[in-house]
Coordinates of C-alpha atoms in Angstrom, one line a residue:
M1439 CA 0.1 -0.1 0.1
Q1440 CA 2.9 2.3 0.8
S1441 CA 4.7 1.8 -2.5
V1442 CA 1.2 2.7 -4.1
I1443 CA 0.9 5.7 -2.1
S1444 CA 4.6 6.8 -2.7
L1445 CA 3.9 6.4 -6.7
L1446 CA 0.9 8.5 -6.6
L1447 CA 2.7 11.2 -4.7
R1448 CA 5.6 11.2 -7.2
A1449 CA 3.0 11.5 -10.1
V1450 CA 1.2 14.4 -8.5
S1451 CA 4.6 16.1 -7.7
F1452 CA 5.7 15.3 -11.5
S1453 CA 2.4 16.7 -12.7
Y1454 CA 2.6 19.8 -10.6
G1455 CA 6.1 20.4 -11.8
L1456 CA 5.3 20.1 -15.5
L1457 CA 2.2 22.2 -14.9
T1458 CA 4.2 24.9 -13.1
L1459 CA 7.0 24.8 -15.8
A1460 CA 4.4 25.1 -18.6
Y1461 CA 2.9 28.2 -16.9
F1462 CA 6.8 29.6 -16.5
I1463 CA 7.0 29.3 -20.1
S1464 CA 3.7 30.9 -21.2
L1465 CA 4.8 33.9 -19.1
A1466 CA 8.1 34.0 -20.8
L1467 CA 6.7 33.6 -24.2
R1468 CA 4.4 36.5 -23.1
D1469 CA 7.6 38.8 -22.1
G1470 CA 9.1 37.7 -25.2
A1471 CA 12.2 35.9 -23.6
F1472 CA 12.4 33.4 -26.3
L1473 CA 12.6 36.1 -29.3
T1474 CA 14.8 38.7 -27.8
R1475 CA 18.4 38.2 -28.2
S1476 CA 20.9 39.5 -25.7
S1477 CA 22.5 42.8 -27.1
E1478 CA 26.2 43.8 -27.4
R1479 CA 25.5 46.3 -24.9
A1480 CA 24.1 43.9 -22.3
Q1481 CA 26.7 41.2 -22.9
N1482 CA 29.1 44.0 -21.8
E1483 CA 27.4 45.2 -19.1
L1484 CA 27.5 41.8 -17.9
A1485 CA 31.2 41.1 -18.5
I1486 CA 31.7 44.5 -16.3
A1487 CA 29.4 43.5 -13.7
R1488 CA 31.2 39.9 -13.4
D1489 CA 34.8 41.6 -13.4
K1490 CA 33.7 44.1 -10.8
L1491 CA 32.2 41.0 -8.5
W1492 CA 34.5 38.0 -9.4
N1493 CA 37.9 39.6 -10.9
L1494 CA 40.1 37.7 -8.2
S1495 CA 43.0 40.6 -8.8
K1496 CA 40.8 43.4 -8.0
P1497 CA 39.3 43.9 -4.7
P1498 CA 35.5 44.2 -4.4
G1499 CA 35.2 47.7 -2.6
R1500 CA 36.8 47.4 0.7
L1501 CA 36.6 43.5 0.4
R1502 CA 39.0 41.1 -0.8
H1503 CA 38.6 37.5 -2.3
A1504 CA 39.9 34.3 -0.8
F1505 CA 39.5 30.6 -1.0
F1506 CA 39.4 28.0 2.2
R1507 CA 40.1 24.4 1.4
L1508 CA 38.2 21.7 2.9
R1509 CA 39.8 18.3 3.9
N1510 CA 38.5 16.4 0.9
G1511 CA 40.6 18.9 -1.5
L1512 CA 37.4 21.1 -2.4
R1513 CA 37.8 24.9 -2.2
L1514 CA 35.0 27.2 -0.9
H1515 CA 35.4 31.1 -2.3
Y1516 CA 34.6 33.7 0.0
A1517 CA 34.9 37.7 0.4
I1518 CA 36.7 39.2 3.6
S1519 CA 36.8 42.8 4.9
D1520 CA 40.2 44.5 4.5
S1521 CA 40.1 46.3 7.7
Q1522 CA 43.7 46.5 8.5
N1523 CA 43.2 50.2 8.2
L1524 CA 39.8 50.5 9.9
P1525 CA 39.9 52.0 13.6
L1526 CA 37.7 48.6 14.8
T1527 CA 36.2 48.8 18.0
K1528 CA 36.6 46.5 20.8
P1529 CA 35.9 43.8 21.2
I1530 CA 36.6 42.6 17.8
N1531 CA 34.0 40.2 16.3
L1532 CA 34.1 37.4 13.9
I1533 CA 30.8 37.8 11.6
I1534 CA 30.3 35.5 8.7
F1535 CA 27.4 35.8 6.1
L1536 CA 25.6 32.7 4.3
H1537 CA 23.5 33.4 1.3
G1538 CA 20.5 31.5 -0.2
F1539 CA 19.1 31.1 -3.6
P1540 CA 19.8 32.4 -6.6
D1541 CA 22.4 34.2 -4.7
S1542 CA 26.2 34.7 -4.0
W1543 CA 28.3 36.2 -1.2
A1544 CA 27.6 39.4 -3.4
I1545 CA 24.3 39.7 -2.0
W1546 CA 26.0 40.7 1.3
R1547 CA 28.1 43.4 -0.3
P1548 CA 26.0 46.5 0.3
L1549 CA 25.5 45.1 4.1
M1550 CA 29.1 44.3 4.5
Q1551 CA 30.2 47.8 3.4
A1552 CA 27.4 49.7 5.6
E1553 CA 28.6 52.6 7.7
G1554 CA 29.6 51.7 11.1
L1555 CA 29.3 47.5 10.6
E1556 CA 33.2 47.0 9.4
K1557 CA 34.4 48.7 12.5
H1558 CA 32.8 45.7 14.8
G1559 CA 35.3 43.1 13.2
V1560 CA 36.3 40.9 10.4
L1561 CA 33.3 40.3 8.3
I1562 CA 33.2 37.1 5.9
A1563 CA 30.7 36.4 3.1
V1564 CA 31.2 32.9 1.8
D1565 CA 29.6 31.2 -1.3
L1566 CA 27.6 28.0 -0.6
P1567 CA 29.1 24.7 -2.1
G1568 CA 28.3 24.8 -6.1
F1569 CA 27.6 28.7 -6.0
G1570 CA 29.6 31.8 -7.2
G1571 CA 33.3 30.8 -6.9
S1572 CA 32.7 27.9 -4.9
D1573 CA 33.8 24.0 -6.0
N1574 CA 31.0 21.7 -6.7
L1575 CA 29.9 19.0 -4.5
S1576 CA 29.3 15.3 -5.8
K1577 CA 26.0 15.3 -3.3
Y1578 CA 24.3 18.1 -2.1
G1579 CA 22.8 16.2 1.0
S1580 CA 23.0 17.3 4.8
T1581 CA 26.1 15.5 5.4
E1582 CA 28.0 17.0 2.7
V1583 CA 26.3 20.7 2.8
L1584 CA 26.1 20.7 6.3
G1585 CA 29.7 19.5 6.9
A1586 CA 31.5 21.9 4.3
V1587 CA 29.7 24.7 6.0
T1588 CA 30.8 23.5 9.4
E1589 CA 34.5 23.1 8.4
F1590 CA 34.5 26.3 6.9
L1591 CA 33.3 27.9 10.0
I1592 CA 35.7 26.5 12.2
G1593 CA 38.5 27.1 9.6
M1594 CA 37.6 30.7 9.8
R1595 CA 37.2 30.8 13.9
N1596 CA 40.7 29.0 14.1
S1597 CA 42.2 31.9 11.7
Y1598 CA 40.7 35.1 13.1
V1599 CA 39.6 34.1 16.6
G1600 CA 42.0 34.4 19.9
E1601 CA 45.4 34.8 18.7
Q1602 CA 44.7 36.6 15.6
G1603 CA 42.8 39.4 17.2
C1604 CA 39.0 38.7 17.2
D1605 CA 38.3 38.6 21.1
G1606 CA 34.6 39.3 20.9
K1607 CA 31.8 37.2 19.3
V1608 CA 31.1 35.0 16.6
L1609 CA 28.1 35.7 14.7
V1610 CA 26.4 33.9 11.8
V1611 CA 23.9 35.5 9.5
G1612 CA 21.8 33.6 7.1
H1613 CA 19.1 34.4 4.4
D1614 CA 17.2 31.6 2.7
W1615 CA 19.0 28.6 2.1
G1616 CA 21.8 30.3 4.6
C1617 CA 19.2 30.4 6.8
T1618 CA 18.0 26.7 6.6
V1619 CA 21.6 25.6 7.0
L1620 CA 22.1 27.8 10.0
Y1621 CA 18.8 26.5 11.8
R1622 CA 20.2 23.3 11.4
L1623 CA 23.8 24.5 12.9
A1624 CA 21.9 26.0 15.7
A1625 CA 20.1 23.0 16.5
E1626 CA 23.1 20.3 16.0
A1627 CA 26.2 22.3 16.3
P1628 CA 25.5 25.4 18.5
Q1629 CA 29.0 25.8 19.4
L1630 CA 30.0 27.4 16.2
A1631 CA 28.6 30.8 17.1
D1632 CA 27.4 32.9 19.9
R1633 CA 24.1 34.1 18.0
F1634 CA 22.6 32.9 14.7
I1635 CA 21.0 36.0 12.9
L1636 CA 18.3 34.1 10.5
S1637 CA 16.1 35.7 7.4
N1638 CA 13.2 34.2 6.0
S1639 CA 13.3 30.3 5.4
F1640 CA 11.8 27.4 7.1
Y1641 CA 13.5 25.6 10.0
P1642 CA 13.0 21.9 8.6
Q1643 CA 12.2 20.2 11.9
H1644 CA 9.4 23.0 12.7
L1645 CA 8.4 22.8 9.1
H1646 CA 7.8 19.1 9.6
D1647 CA 5.8 19.0 12.7
T1648 CA 3.7 21.9 11.9
G1649 CA 2.5 20.2 8.5
A1650 CA 2.1 16.7 10.2
R1651 CA -0.1 18.4 12.8
I1652 CA -2.6 20.5 10.3
M1653 CA -2.6 17.3 8.4
H1654 CA -3.6 15.2 11.0
S1655 CA -6.3 17.9 12.9
S1656 CA -7.9 18.6 9.1
S1657 CA -8.1 14.5 8.6
K1658 CA -10.0 14.3 11.8
M1659 CA -12.4 17.1 11.1
L1660 CA -13.1 15.8 7.4
A1661 CA -13.5 12.4 9.1
V1662 CA -16.1 13.7 11.3
Y1663 CA -17.7 15.7 8.5
M1664 CA -17.8 12.5 6.1
R1665 CA -19.8 10.6 8.7
H1666 CA -22.2 13.6 9.7
P1667 CA -21.9 16.0 6.7
I1668 CA -25.3 18.1 7.7
S1669 CA -24.9 18.2 11.2
S1670 CA -21.0 19.1 10.9
R1671 CA -20.9 21.3 8.2
S1672 CA -19.0 23.8 10.3
L1673 CA -15.9 21.3 10.2
L1674 CA -15.7 21.6 6.8
R1675 CA -14.8 25.0 7.1
K1676 CA -12.6 24.6 9.9
A1677 CA -10.8 22.0 8.3
R1678 CA -10.5 24.5 5.1
N1679 CA -9.0 27.3 7.3
S1680 CA -6.6 24.9 8.8
M1681 CA -5.4 23.8 5.7
K1682 CA -5.0 27.3 4.3
P1683 CA -1.2 27.5 5.2
L1684 CA -0.2 24.4 3.4
L1685 CA -2.1 25.2 0.6
S1686 CA -0.6 28.6 0.3
Q1687 CA 3.1 27.1 0.5
L1688 CA 2.2 24.6 -2.2
Y1689 CA 1.2 27.5 -4.4
K1690 CA 4.0 29.4 -3.4
S1691 CA 6.7 26.2 -3.9
G1692 CA 5.5 25.5 -7.7
Y1693 CA 9.0 26.3 -8.7
V1694 CA 10.4 23.7 -6.1
F1695 CA 8.1 21.0 -7.8
V1696 CA 10.0 22.2 -11.2
F1697 CA 13.3 22.1 -9.8
N1698 CA 12.4 18.4 -9.0
L1699 CA 11.6 17.3 -12.4
P1700 CA 14.0 15.4 -14.5
L1701 CA 17.4 17.3 -14.9
P1702 CA 17.0 18.7 -18.3
L1703 CA 13.8 20.0 -17.8
A1704 CA 14.6 21.5 -14.4
T1705 CA 17.7 23.0 -16.0
F1706 CA 15.7 24.5 -19.0
C1707 CA 13.5 26.1 -16.7
G1708 CA 17.0 28.2 -15.6
S1709 CA 18.2 28.8 -19.2
M1710 CA 15.4 29.2 -21.3
G1711 CA 14.8 32.8 -22.6
N1712 CA 18.1 34.2 -21.6
F1713 CA 17.8 33.4 -18.0
W1714 CA 14.3 34.8 -17.7
F1715 CA 13.5 32.9 -14.6
L1716 CA 16.5 34.2 -12.8
R1717 CA 15.6 37.9 -14.3
L1718 CA 12.3 37.4 -12.8
L1719 CA 13.7 36.5 -9.4
H1720 CA 15.9 39.5 -9.6
R1721 CA 12.9 41.8 -10.2
F1722 CA 11.0 40.4 -7.2
A1723 CA 14.4 40.9 -5.1
A1724 CA 14.3 44.4 -6.1
G1725 CA 10.7 44.7 -5.6
S1726 CA 10.1 46.0 -9.0
K1727 CA 6.9 45.3 -11.2
R1728 CA 9.3 46.1 -14.6
P1729 CA 12.3 44.4 -15.7
L1730 CA 15.3 46.1 -14.1
E1731 CA 17.6 49.2 -15.8
S1732 CA 20.4 47.2 -17.7
S1733 CA 23.6 47.8 -15.4
A1734 CA 21.0 47.0 -12.3
A1735 CA 19.9 43.7 -14.4
A1736 CA 23.8 43.1 -15.2
E1737 CA 24.8 43.0 -11.5
A1738 CA 22.0 40.9 -10.2
L1739 CA 22.7 38.3 -13.2
A1740 CA 26.7 38.4 -12.3
N1741 CA 25.5 37.9 -8.6
S1742 CA 23.8 34.5 -9.7
L1743 CA 25.9 33.5 -12.6
G1744 CA 29.2 33.7 -10.6
P1745 CA 32.7 34.2 -12.6
G1746 CA 32.8 34.6 -16.0
V1747 CA 35.3 33.0 -18.2
N1748 CA 38.1 36.0 -18.3
D1749 CA 37.5 36.1 -14.4
C1750 CA 38.6 32.4 -14.2
N1751 CA 41.7 33.4 -15.9
T1752 CA 42.3 35.8 -13.0
Y1753 CA 44.5 35.2 -9.8
L1754 CA 44.5 36.4 -6.2
D1755 CA 48.0 38.2 -6.6
D1756 CA 51.3 37.8 -8.2
K1757 CA 52.3 36.1 -5.5
N1758 CA 49.8 33.8 -4.8
L1759 CA 48.5 32.4 -8.1
E1760 CA 45.8 30.8 -6.9
S1761 CA 42.4 31.0 -9.2
Y1762 CA 38.9 29.7 -9.1
P1763 CA 38.6 25.7 -9.0
D1764 CA 38.1 23.7 -12.1
S1765 CA 34.3 23.1 -11.7
V1766 CA 33.8 26.7 -11.7
R1767 CA 35.6 27.5 -14.7
K1768 CA 33.5 24.7 -16.3
R1769 CA 30.3 26.7 -15.4
A1770 CA 31.5 29.9 -16.2
H1771 CA 29.7 30.0 -19.5
G1772 CA 25.9 29.0 -18.5
G1773 CA 26.4 29.6 -14.6
A1774 CA 25.6 27.3 -11.7
W1775 CA 22.0 26.6 -12.2
S1776 CA 22.3 23.0 -12.6
Q1777 CA 24.3 22.7 -9.5
M1778 CA 22.5 25.3 -7.2
I1779 CA 19.1 23.7 -7.8
R1780 CA 20.5 20.5 -6.0
L1781 CA 20.0 22.1 -2.7
Y1782 CA 16.2 21.4 -3.4
R1783 CA 17.0 18.0 -4.9
D1784 CA 19.3 16.1 -2.6
G1785 CA 17.7 16.3 0.7
V1786 CA 20.0 18.9 2.5
A1787 CA 17.0 20.1 4.4
S1788 CA 15.6 16.8 5.8
E1789 CA 18.2 14.1 5.9
P1790 CA 19.8 13.0 8.9
W1791 CA 23.4 14.7 9.2
E1792 CA 26.2 12.4 9.4
K1793 CA 28.9 13.7 11.0
P1794 CA 32.5 12.4 10.5
L1795 CA 34.9 11.5 13.4
E1796 CA 37.1 14.3 12.2
L1797 CA 34.0 16.9 12.5
L1798 CA 33.1 15.5 15.9
R1799 CA 36.6 16.1 17.2
D1800 CA 36.9 19.7 15.9
L1801 CA 33.4 20.3 17.3
H1802 CA 34.5 18.8 20.8
N1803 CA 37.3 20.9 20.5
L1804 CA 36.0 24.1 20.1
D1805 CA 36.5 26.7 23.1
G1806 CA 33.8 25.7 25.7
G1807 CA 33.4 29.6 26.7
R1808 CA 32.6 30.4 23.7
R1809 CA 29.2 28.2 23.3
S1810 CA 26.0 30.5 22.9
S1811 CA 23.9 28.0 24.4
S1812 CA 21.6 29.2 27.3
G1813 CA 21.9 25.5 29.0
E1814 CA 18.4 24.7 27.8
E1815 CA 19.6 21.8 25.7
F1816 CA 20.4 20.1 29.0
I1817 CA 16.4 20.3 30.3
E1818 CA 14.1 18.0 29.2
G1819 CA 11.2 19.0 27.7
G1820 CA 10.2 21.0 24.3
P1821 CA 9.8 19.6 20.9
K1822 CA 12.3 17.3 19.0
G1823 CA 14.7 19.5 17.2
K1824 CA 14.8 22.0 19.7
L1825 CA 17.4 24.6 19.1
K1826 CA 20.6 25.1 21.0
A1827 CA 21.9 28.4 20.7
K1828 CA 20.5 31.9 20.8
V1829 CA 18.7 33.5 17.2
T1830 CA 17.5 36.3 16.0
I1831 CA 14.9 36.1 13.1
V1832 CA 14.5 39.1 10.9
W1833 CA 11.5 38.4 8.8
G1834 CA 10.1 40.3 5.8
K1835 CA 6.1 39.7 6.0
Q1836 CA 5.8 40.3 2.2
D1837 CA 7.5 37.4 1.5
L1838 CA 6.4 35.6 -2.1
A1839 CA 8.1 32.1 -1.3
V1840 CA 7.5 31.4 2.1
D1841 CA 4.2 31.3 4.1
L1842 CA 4.7 33.3 7.4
G1843 CA 2.1 31.5 9.2
L1844 CA 3.7 28.2 8.5
A1845 CA 7.0 29.0 9.0
L1846 CA 6.6 31.3 12.2
E1847 CA 3.5 29.9 14.1
G1848 CA 4.9 27.9 17.1
I1849 CA 8.3 28.7 16.3
G1850 CA 9.0 30.2 20.2
D1851 CA 8.5 26.6 21.2
Y1852 CA 12.0 25.7 19.6
L1853 CA 13.8 29.0 20.5
V1854 CA 15.7 29.3 23.7
K1855 CA 16.1 32.1 26.1
G1856 CA 17.6 35.2 24.5
S1857 CA 16.2 34.6 20.9
Q1858 CA 13.8 37.1 19.2
V1859 CA 11.4 37.2 16.3
I1860 CA 11.3 40.7 14.2
L1861 CA 9.0 41.2 11.6
L1862 CA 9.1 43.9 9.0
P1863 CA 5.7 44.7 7.4
R1864 CA 6.8 46.3 4.3
V1865 CA 9.8 43.7 3.3
G1866 CA 9.7 41.1 1.2
H1867 CA 11.6 37.7 0.9
W1868 CA 15.0 39.2 0.1
V1869 CA 15.7 41.3 3.4
P1870 CA 19.3 41.5 2.9
N1871 CA 18.6 43.2 -0.6
E1872 CA 16.0 45.9 0.3
K1873 CA 17.1 49.1 2.2
E1874 CA 14.7 48.8 5.0
G1875 CA 15.5 45.2 5.7
R1876 CA 19.4 45.8 5.4
A1877 CA 19.1 48.8 7.7
V1878 CA 17.4 46.6 10.4
L1879 CA 19.8 43.8 9.9
A1880 CA 22.7 46.2 10.3
Q1881 CA 21.2 47.3 13.4
V1882 CA 20.7 43.9 15.1
I1883 CA 24.2 42.8 13.8
S1884 CA 25.6 46.0 15.7
W1885 CA 23.7 44.8 18.8
A1886 CA 24.7 41.8 19.1
A1887 CA 28.3 42.8 18.3
Q1888 CA 28.2 45.5 21.0
G1889 CA 27.2 43.0 23.9
E1890 CA 23.4 43.1 23.0
A1891 CA 22.8 45.8 25.5
G1892 CA 19.4 47.2 25.4
D1893 CA 16.1 45.9 23.6
V1894 CA 16.8 45.0 20.1
G1895 CA 13.2 45.7 19.0
S1896 CA 13.7 49.0 20.2
I1897 CA 16.8 49.2 18.3
A1898 CA 15.1 47.7 15.2
R1899 CA 12.5 50.4 15.6
S1900 CA 15.2 53.3 15.6
V1901 CA 15.7 52.7 12.1
Y1902 CA 12.1 50.9 10.9
E1903 CA 9.2 52.4 13.1
E1904 CA 6.9 49.4 11.8
A1905 CA 8.9 46.7 12.7
E1906 CA 7.3 44.4 15.4
V1907 CA 8.7 42.1 17.7
M1908 CA 6.8 39.0 17.6
I1909 CA 8.7 36.7 20.0
Q1910 CA 10.9 37.9 22.7
R1911 CA 12.1 35.1 24.9

């Protein structure tokens, strides 16, 4: 029976993905994406934008490029603040940023160079595996992705904490998939950071529990209604209302079903019509109803596509002839789409994380005094998967990709003392990309870096009056 149900679910998933892809194609046709060729000017602007973000020999503003080599030999690209000439405040903190889909380290560039943030310490934005300038993974499951990110975070701590001058806190900031990854680390490797600052994505365990609870209660109400349809008509309405968050998310997640179609179809979605789907996402990220101006469109596309062919022929400097990995060179023409969508295909959100012995040893060896836990993980009770580190969630309420109720209702049960949830009414999914969202993130990071003095809700409202504190533990 279970095999029949599984086969049926696969058929429904495939059909929904195919219908959604057909819908995307119709929109691209309406926009004339298949008939419009990229002009020479657009190609030049994209090349300039890529050079600005990805040329290893040119510092991107007040940042510089670097690589971190994992134990398996793969390399992750990151950008780090060049703070040698800045008057840093004391204590000096280590602040690390993780992006989401379909972005790269570059989505954090405006925030990293925001006035006042640089002085708090060393700022680092890393490209997730398969994104930007980072190596591909053979599989993008929990063990592989969480392991790579954890190894990177430990490497950065070893390089910049303590003897290297960072005597303050370790803060990690994540958006979208970066948020999902950090949620899991806050539950399964909380010693990595003193605070996790998260934006607009699900915590997988909470999503599973909430979805199961909604399905259970709705099915019970429907069962009673089927037995007594006349006397229990109100239950049908209640069941429908109960299912609204799941149905809303099913509608918003149509693209996820497309990404899980057979790979040729899923890849076509990203490449069709001169990257039409990416350009659509960039419009949403910019809060624009119209196509972006050419220079803005080029920079957004460069953020997603990663290094171009010319960028792959650049080096960090004359003494250090390190360049981009071979896997990045191979995807320089068409971008990293086929790798990026594997986060949706390979189970990174849901699979158990099997930590190798070396990683367990590294986590064990982390300075216990830096552990951010409030001690609640040693207390019985609370839901399965309760977080073990302090988190601050900054949430744009106008999110087109994630249902707020499904993501945040009941999330307080999973948070430890010292955690908060802050809602931003006019901000959408791409909080780091929007002026108001970026301003709040900068204030929250500064608050955490300076010892967490004062009420973080009031601090957020100092730059965004409508900010709402939903949860404060």
